[in-house]
């Protein structure tokens, strides 16, 4: 997937629009819903983020999609939102092409249940001891 980067003009306009303060708003940036960060964007600490349209989508390189944010907010969104969504997109595309992922355990019959804290056999439903 091609990434659509912001032009220098758009980056400059986003920074001017921010007034020198982080524009990150809401849960996607690790803040309470509707709350803005407002951290000062001193020196090179400003990062221009693509939101709400991801950088891989057409039309994501506009000023309306540019968020001037601090490194903390941008890092949180990247770790908890962007990277997992990209991974899911790859998994869905791979599955759509008919390519299956190999099982992590022999025959992919044995699965670990986090909820139950045990390994179990998918066919029989019985709890099994893991082999090393």
mmCIF file of C-alpha atoms in Angstrom:
data_model
loop_
_atom_site.group_PDB
_atom_site.id
_atom_site.type_symbol
_atom_site.label_atom_id
_atom_site.label_comp_id
_atom_site.label_asym_id
_atom_site.label_seq_id
_atom_site.Cartn_x
_atom_site.Cartn_y
_atom_site.Cartn_z
ATOM 1 C CA UNK A 1 0.000 0.000 0.000
ATOM 2 C CA UNK A 2 1.328 3.400 -0.977
ATOM 3 C CA UNK A 3 1.629 6.008 1.724
ATOM 4 C CA UNK A 4 0.365 9.530 0.986
ATOM 5 C CA UNK A 5 2.669 12.040 2.678
ATOM 6 C CA UNK A 6 1.790 15.637 3.476
ATOM 7 C CA UNK A 7 3.406 18.370 1.434
ATOM 8 C CA UNK A 8 5.582 20.951 3.206
ATOM 9 C CA UNK A 9 2.819 23.511 2.626
ATOM 10 C CA UNK A 10 0.195 21.365 4.380
ATOM 11 C CA UNK A 11 2.564 20.664 7.284
ATOM 12 C CA UNK A 12 3.248 24.375 7.667
ATOM 13 C CA UNK A 13 -0.478 25.220 7.558
ATOM 14 C CA UNK A 14 -1.325 22.535 10.128
ATOM 15 C CA UNK A 15 1.332 23.839 12.486
ATOM 16 C CA UNK A 16 0.087 27.422 12.092
ATOM 17 C CA UNK A 17 -3.521 26.306 12.655
ATOM 18 C CA UNK A 18 -2.534 24.556 15.896
ATOM 19 C CA UNK A 19 -1.309 27.798 17.453
ATOM 20 C CA UNK A 20 1.692 25.961 18.897
ATOM 21 C CA UNK A 21 -0.378 23.429 20.870
ATOM 22 C CA UNK A 22 -1.163 19.758 20.295
ATOM 23 C CA UNK A 23 -4.419 19.256 18.353
ATOM 24 C CA UNK A 24 -4.923 15.606 19.365
ATOM 25 C CA UNK A 25 -8.474 14.985 20.592
ATOM 26 C CA UNK A 26 -10.155 11.915 22.035
ATOM 27 C CA UNK A 27 -9.659 8.288 22.902
ATOM 28 C CA UNK A 28 -7.671 7.383 19.788
ATOM 29 C CA UNK A 29 -4.870 9.583 21.186
ATOM 30 C CA UNK A 30 -5.185 8.184 24.728
ATOM 31 C CA UNK A 31 -7.288 11.069 26.052
ATOM 32 C CA UNK A 32 -10.827 11.121 27.481
ATOM 33 C CA UNK A 33 -13.529 11.386 24.805
ATOM 34 C CA UNK A 34 -13.741 14.938 23.416
ATOM 35 C CA UNK A 35 -10.730 16.205 25.406
ATOM 36 C CA UNK A 36 -7.857 17.982 23.601
ATOM 37 C CA UNK A 37 -4.222 17.494 24.673
ATOM 38 C CA UNK A 38 -3.024 21.123 24.267
ATOM 39 C CA UNK A 39 0.612 20.260 25.075
ATOM 40 C CA UNK A 40 2.998 22.931 23.767
ATOM 41 C CA UNK A 41 4.659 22.023 20.477
ATOM 42 C CA UNK A 42 8.112 23.403 21.187
ATOM 43 C CA UNK A 43 10.767 23.273 18.483
ATOM 44 C CA UNK A 44 10.818 20.000 16.529
ATOM 45 C CA UNK A 45 8.410 18.186 18.855
ATOM 46 C CA UNK A 46 5.525 18.656 16.399
ATOM 47 C CA UNK A 47 4.413 15.644 14.369
ATOM 48 C CA UNK A 48 1.757 15.819 11.669
ATOM 49 C CA UNK A 49 -0.581 12.827 11.878
ATOM 50 C CA UNK A 50 -3.090 11.496 9.351
ATOM 51 C CA UNK A 51 -6.515 11.412 11.033
ATOM 52 C CA UNK A 52 -9.268 10.324 10.498
ATOM 53 C CA UNK A 53 -8.251 9.021 7.052
ATOM 54 C CA UNK A 54 -5.217 6.660 7.246
ATOM 55 C CA UNK A 55 -2.051 7.588 5.337
ATOM 56 C CA UNK A 56 -2.545 4.632 3.008
ATOM 57 C CA UNK A 57 -5.884 5.913 1.664
ATOM 58 C CA UNK A 58 -6.307 8.261 -1.284
ATOM 59 C CA UNK A 59 -7.064 11.833 -0.225
ATOM 60 C CA UNK A 60 -5.376 11.511 3.174
ATOM 61 C CA UNK A 61 -2.775 14.188 2.430
ATOM 62 C CA UNK A 62 -5.062 17.221 2.862
ATOM 63 C CA UNK A 63 -5.030 19.904 5.559
ATOM 64 C CA UNK A 64 -8.414 18.694 6.853
ATOM 65 C CA UNK A 65 -6.812 15.308 7.616
ATOM 66 C CA UNK A 66 -3.645 16.741 9.191
ATOM 67 C CA UNK A 67 -3.370 16.812 12.994
ATOM 68 C CA UNK A 68 -0.421 18.671 14.510
ATOM 69 C CA UNK A 69 0.323 16.679 17.642
ATOM 70 C CA UNK A 70 2.969 16.050 20.271
ATOM 71 C CA UNK A 71 5.178 12.967 20.180
ATOM 72 C CA UNK A 72 3.336 11.377 23.133
ATOM 73 C CA UNK A 73 -0.095 11.542 21.486
ATOM 74 C CA UNK A 74 1.218 10.480 18.078
ATOM 75 C CA UNK A 75 3.156 7.573 19.599
ATOM 76 C CA UNK A 76 0.089 6.369 21.534
ATOM 77 C CA UNK A 77 -2.085 6.421 18.405
ATOM 78 C CA UNK A 78 0.572 4.648 16.349
ATOM 79 C CA UNK A 79 1.034 1.863 18.945
ATOM 80 C CA UNK A 80 -2.599 1.288 19.830
ATOM 81 C CA UNK A 81 -4.489 2.184 16.656
ATOM 82 C CA UNK A 82 -2.422 2.434 13.463
ATOM 83 C CA UNK A 83 -0.192 -0.634 13.791
ATOM 84 C CA UNK A 84 -3.006 -3.014 14.900
ATOM 85 C CA UNK A 85 -5.312 -1.748 12.106
ATOM 86 C CA UNK A 86 -2.599 -2.253 9.472
ATOM 87 C CA UNK A 87 -1.935 -5.770 10.775
ATOM 88 C CA UNK A 88 -5.634 -6.577 10.628
ATOM 89 C CA UNK A 89 -5.833 -5.251 7.072
ATOM 90 C CA UNK A 90 -3.002 -7.537 6.035
ATOM 91 C CA UNK A 91 -4.642 -10.533 7.740
ATOM 92 C CA UNK A 92 -7.983 -9.850 6.030
ATOM 93 C CA UNK A 93 -6.336 -9.362 2.620
ATOM 94 C CA UNK A 94 -4.332 -12.563 3.052
ATOM 95 C CA UNK A 95 -7.439 -14.508 4.045
ATOM 96 C CA UNK A 96 -9.368 -12.992 1.109
ATOM 97 C CA UNK A 97 -6.657 -14.247 -1.289
ATOM 98 C CA UNK A 98 -7.112 -17.744 0.136
ATOM 99 C CA UNK A 99 -3.768 -17.851 1.882
ATOM 100 C CA UNK A 100 -4.112 -19.392 5.316
ATOM 101 C CA UNK A 101 -1.764 -18.783 8.196
ATOM 102 C CA UNK A 102 -0.009 -21.886 9.535
ATOM 103 C CA UNK A 103 -1.085 -22.969 12.995
ATOM 104 C CA UNK A 104 1.202 -22.145 15.879
ATOM 105 C CA UNK A 105 0.929 -25.620 17.368
ATOM 106 C CA UNK A 106 0.948 -29.073 15.728
ATOM 107 C CA UNK A 107 -1.895 -29.375 13.250
ATOM 108 C CA UNK A 108 -3.404 -26.170 14.638
ATOM 109 C CA UNK A 109 -5.686 -28.446 16.649
ATOM 110 C CA UNK A 110 -4.336 -27.292 19.971
ATOM 111 C CA UNK A 111 -5.261 -23.772 21.012
ATOM 112 C CA UNK A 112 -4.522 -21.685 24.103
ATOM 113 C CA UNK A 113 -7.504 -20.079 25.783
ATOM 114 C CA UNK A 114 -6.597 -16.903 27.652
ATOM 115 C CA UNK A 115 -9.989 -16.838 29.337
ATOM 116 C CA UNK A 116 -9.583 -20.331 30.752
ATOM 117 C CA UNK A 117 -5.774 -20.212 31.029
ATOM 118 C CA UNK A 118 -5.348 -23.676 29.474
ATOM 119 C CA UNK A 119 -4.566 -25.401 26.190
ATOM 120 C CA UNK A 120 -7.440 -27.325 24.630
ATOM 121 C CA UNK A 121 -8.064 -29.528 21.601
ATOM 122 C CA UNK A 122 -10.290 -27.755 19.066
ATOM 123 C CA UNK A 123 -11.884 -30.970 17.849
ATOM 124 C CA UNK A 124 -12.737 -32.585 21.172
ATOM 125 C CA UNK A 125 -12.786 -29.553 23.470
ATOM 126 C CA UNK A 126 -10.703 -31.447 26.030
ATOM 127 C CA UNK A 127 -7.952 -29.737 28.003
ATOM 128 C CA UNK A 128 -4.474 -30.956 27.024
ATOM 129 C CA UNK A 129 -1.021 -30.531 28.511
ATOM 130 C CA UNK A 130 1.358 -28.499 26.338
ATOM 131 C CA UNK A 131 4.320 -30.370 24.858
ATOM 132 C CA UNK A 132 7.775 -28.825 24.927
#
